[in-house]
XYZ file of C-alpha atoms in Angstrom:
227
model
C -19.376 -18.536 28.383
C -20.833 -14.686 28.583
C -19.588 -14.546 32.105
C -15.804 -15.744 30.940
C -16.050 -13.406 28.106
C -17.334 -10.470 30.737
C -13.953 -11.488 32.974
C -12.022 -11.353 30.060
C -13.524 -7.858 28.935
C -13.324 -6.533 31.964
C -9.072 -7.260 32.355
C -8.244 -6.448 28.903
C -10.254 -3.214 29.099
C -8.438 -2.847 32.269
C -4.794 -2.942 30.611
C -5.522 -1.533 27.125
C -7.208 1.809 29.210
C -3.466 2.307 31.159
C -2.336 2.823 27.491
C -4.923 4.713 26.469
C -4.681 7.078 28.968
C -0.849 7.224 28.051
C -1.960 8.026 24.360
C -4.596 10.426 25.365
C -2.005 12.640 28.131
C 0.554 12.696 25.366
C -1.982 13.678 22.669
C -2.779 16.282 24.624
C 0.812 17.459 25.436
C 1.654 17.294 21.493
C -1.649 19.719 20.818
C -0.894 22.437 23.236
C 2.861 22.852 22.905
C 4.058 23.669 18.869
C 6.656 21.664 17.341
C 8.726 24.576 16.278
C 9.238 25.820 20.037
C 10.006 22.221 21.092
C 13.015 22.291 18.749
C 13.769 25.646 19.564
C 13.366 26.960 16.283
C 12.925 30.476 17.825
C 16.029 31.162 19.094
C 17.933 30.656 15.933
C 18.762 33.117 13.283
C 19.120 32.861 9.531
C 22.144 31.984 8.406
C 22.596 33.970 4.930
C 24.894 32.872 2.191
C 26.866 35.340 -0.420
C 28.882 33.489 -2.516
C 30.768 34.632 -5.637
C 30.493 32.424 -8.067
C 33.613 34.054 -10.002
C 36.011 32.894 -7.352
C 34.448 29.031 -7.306
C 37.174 26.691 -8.446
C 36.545 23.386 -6.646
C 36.526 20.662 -9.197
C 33.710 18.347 -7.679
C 33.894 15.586 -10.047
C 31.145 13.108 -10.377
C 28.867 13.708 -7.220
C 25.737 12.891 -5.399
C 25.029 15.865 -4.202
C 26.806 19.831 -4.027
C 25.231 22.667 -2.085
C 26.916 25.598 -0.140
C 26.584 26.225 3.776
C 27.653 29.703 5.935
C 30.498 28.340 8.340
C 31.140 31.540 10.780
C 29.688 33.772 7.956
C 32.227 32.618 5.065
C 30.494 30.416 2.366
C 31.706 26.808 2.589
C 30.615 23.715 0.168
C 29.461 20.517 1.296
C 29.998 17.636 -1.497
C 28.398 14.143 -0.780
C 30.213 11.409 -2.894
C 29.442 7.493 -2.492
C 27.264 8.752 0.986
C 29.993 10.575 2.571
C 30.539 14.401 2.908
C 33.558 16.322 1.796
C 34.151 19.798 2.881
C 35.626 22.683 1.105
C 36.278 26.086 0.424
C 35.464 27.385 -3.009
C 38.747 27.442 -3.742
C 38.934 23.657 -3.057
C 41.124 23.394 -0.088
C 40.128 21.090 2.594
C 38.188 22.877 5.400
C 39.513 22.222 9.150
C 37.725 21.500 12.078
C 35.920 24.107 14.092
C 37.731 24.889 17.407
C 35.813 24.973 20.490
C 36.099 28.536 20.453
C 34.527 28.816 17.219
C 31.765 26.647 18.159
C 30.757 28.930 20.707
C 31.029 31.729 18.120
C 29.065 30.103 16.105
C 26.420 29.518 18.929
C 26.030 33.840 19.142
C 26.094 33.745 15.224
C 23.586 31.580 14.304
C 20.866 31.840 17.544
C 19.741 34.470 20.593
C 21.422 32.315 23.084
C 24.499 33.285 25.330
C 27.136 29.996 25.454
C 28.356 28.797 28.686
C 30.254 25.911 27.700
C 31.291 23.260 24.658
C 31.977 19.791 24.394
C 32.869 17.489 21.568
C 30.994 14.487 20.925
C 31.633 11.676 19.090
C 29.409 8.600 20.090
C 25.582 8.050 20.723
C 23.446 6.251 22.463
C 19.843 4.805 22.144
C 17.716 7.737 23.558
C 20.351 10.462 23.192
C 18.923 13.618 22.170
C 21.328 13.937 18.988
C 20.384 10.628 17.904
C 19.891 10.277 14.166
C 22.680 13.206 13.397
C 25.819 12.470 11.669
C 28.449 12.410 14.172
C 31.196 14.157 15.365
C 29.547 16.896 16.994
C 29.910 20.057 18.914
C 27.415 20.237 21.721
C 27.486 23.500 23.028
C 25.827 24.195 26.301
C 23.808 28.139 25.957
C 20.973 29.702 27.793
C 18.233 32.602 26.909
C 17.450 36.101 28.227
C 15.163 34.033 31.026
C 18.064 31.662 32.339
C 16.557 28.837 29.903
C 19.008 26.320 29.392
C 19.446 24.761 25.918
C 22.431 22.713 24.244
C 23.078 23.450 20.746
C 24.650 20.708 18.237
C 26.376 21.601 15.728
C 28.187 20.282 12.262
C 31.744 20.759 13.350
C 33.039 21.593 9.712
C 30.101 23.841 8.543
C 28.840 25.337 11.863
C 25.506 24.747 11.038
C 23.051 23.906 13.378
C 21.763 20.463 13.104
C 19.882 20.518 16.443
C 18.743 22.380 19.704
C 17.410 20.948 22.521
C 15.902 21.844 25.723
C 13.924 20.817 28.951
C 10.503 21.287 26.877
C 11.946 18.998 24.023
C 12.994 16.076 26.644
C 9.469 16.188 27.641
C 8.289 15.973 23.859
C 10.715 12.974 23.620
C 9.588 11.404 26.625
C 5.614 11.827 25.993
C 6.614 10.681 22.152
C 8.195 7.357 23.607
C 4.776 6.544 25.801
C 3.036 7.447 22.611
C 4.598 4.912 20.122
C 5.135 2.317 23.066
C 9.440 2.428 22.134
C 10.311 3.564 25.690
C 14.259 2.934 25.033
C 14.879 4.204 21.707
C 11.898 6.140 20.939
C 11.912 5.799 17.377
C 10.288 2.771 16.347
C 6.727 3.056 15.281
C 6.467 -0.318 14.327
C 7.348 -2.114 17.483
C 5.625 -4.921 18.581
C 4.464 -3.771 21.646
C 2.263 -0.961 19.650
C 1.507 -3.430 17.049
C 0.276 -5.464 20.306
C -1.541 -2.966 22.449
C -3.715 -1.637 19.124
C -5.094 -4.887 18.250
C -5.602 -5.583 22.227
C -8.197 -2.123 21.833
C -9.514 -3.426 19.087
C -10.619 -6.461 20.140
C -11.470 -4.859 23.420
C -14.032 -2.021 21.581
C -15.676 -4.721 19.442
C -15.673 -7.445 22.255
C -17.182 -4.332 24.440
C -19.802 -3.327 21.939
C -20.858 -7.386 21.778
C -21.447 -7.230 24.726
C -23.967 -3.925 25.284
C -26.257 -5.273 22.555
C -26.128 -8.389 24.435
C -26.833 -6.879 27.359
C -29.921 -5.172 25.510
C -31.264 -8.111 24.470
C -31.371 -9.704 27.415
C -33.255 -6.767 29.130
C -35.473 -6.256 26.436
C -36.199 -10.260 26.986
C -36.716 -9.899 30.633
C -38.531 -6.901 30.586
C -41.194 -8.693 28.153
C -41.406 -11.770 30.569
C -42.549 -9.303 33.570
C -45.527 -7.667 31.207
């Protein structure tokens, strides 16, 4: 039976370590590179607002929530009813879309970066790197003093910037996916796969430290028979 259970051990050890050697290299990554550079929170700029409140007309009615944003520089208000969002000017007209042109504006307004190019998006996939952002979307393609590439996504009818992503953050995402075990998605932190793997060390560590004291004892018994 101690000799199936050492088999047994000795496989499952086998598989769990792969994992844990996944969970260890990512740790590792995560501690030596800081969240805020990953999501390129230092090439952006703050975006002040001035608003007069003497000149604010819009007649909100009942609402979830009302808070102002800085669309190219000019104050804009952002009015969430029944979970969508309504855009205005204070004076309660209807705001437009942002042109392309004005996305890339936006892009030298509101970070360090120099745009190359824009592109309008509309639909996501599982993995995408805007994933969890309320679409439509400008992406808007931009790189640094040091030829750094990064693509900046932003809300097309406030010109705020709801994301920026580079090479360094698809490496995050990637090491974050081996980390929670959601290699597809990498969101789910409750997959069963994780749920799987942690029991599978579990039972591995205490079937493992069973089996040194039971290894002890067995010594200590054969080293008595010899005296």
């Amino acid at each position: 039976m101690k000799r199936l259970l050492r088999i047994g051990h000795r496989y499952v050890s086998l598989l769990v370590s792969i994992q844990l050697l996944l969970w260890t290299i990512s740790g590792i990554f995560f501690a030596f590179n800081q969240i805020q550079q990953v999501r390129g929170e230092h090439v952006r700029e703050a975006q002040p607002i001035n608003v007069d409140l003497s000149s604010f007309k819009l007649e909100t009615g009942p609402a979830q929530s009302v808070r102002f944003a800085s669309r190219l520089g000019q104050p804009v208000v952002v009015v969430t009813k029944a979970g969508e969002k309504h855009y205005r000017v204070p004076s309660g007209n209807t705001v437009a879309m942002l042109t392309p042109q004005e996305a890339i504006e936006a892009v030298h307004i509101g970070t360090t970066l120099v745009a190359i190019d824009v592109e309008f998006v509309d639909k996501v996939a599982p993995g995408d790197e805007y994933r969890g952002r309320a679409l439509p979307l400008y992406r808007v393609v931009a790189e640094d003093a040091e030829a750094t590439q990064y693509n900046v996504y932003l809300n097309p009818y406030t010109s705020e910037i709801v994301a920026v992503r580079s090479e360094r953050w698809r490496v995050w995402d990637l090491m974050w996916g081996l980390h929670i075990m959601d290699w597809r998605a990498r969101d789910d932190i409750h997959n069963l796969p994780m749920k799987f793997f942690s029991l599978l060390a579990l039972i591995s560590g205490l079937t493992g430290i069973g089996l040194f004291f039971s290894s002890r004892r067995r010594v200590s018994s054969i080293s008595m028979q010899s005296d």
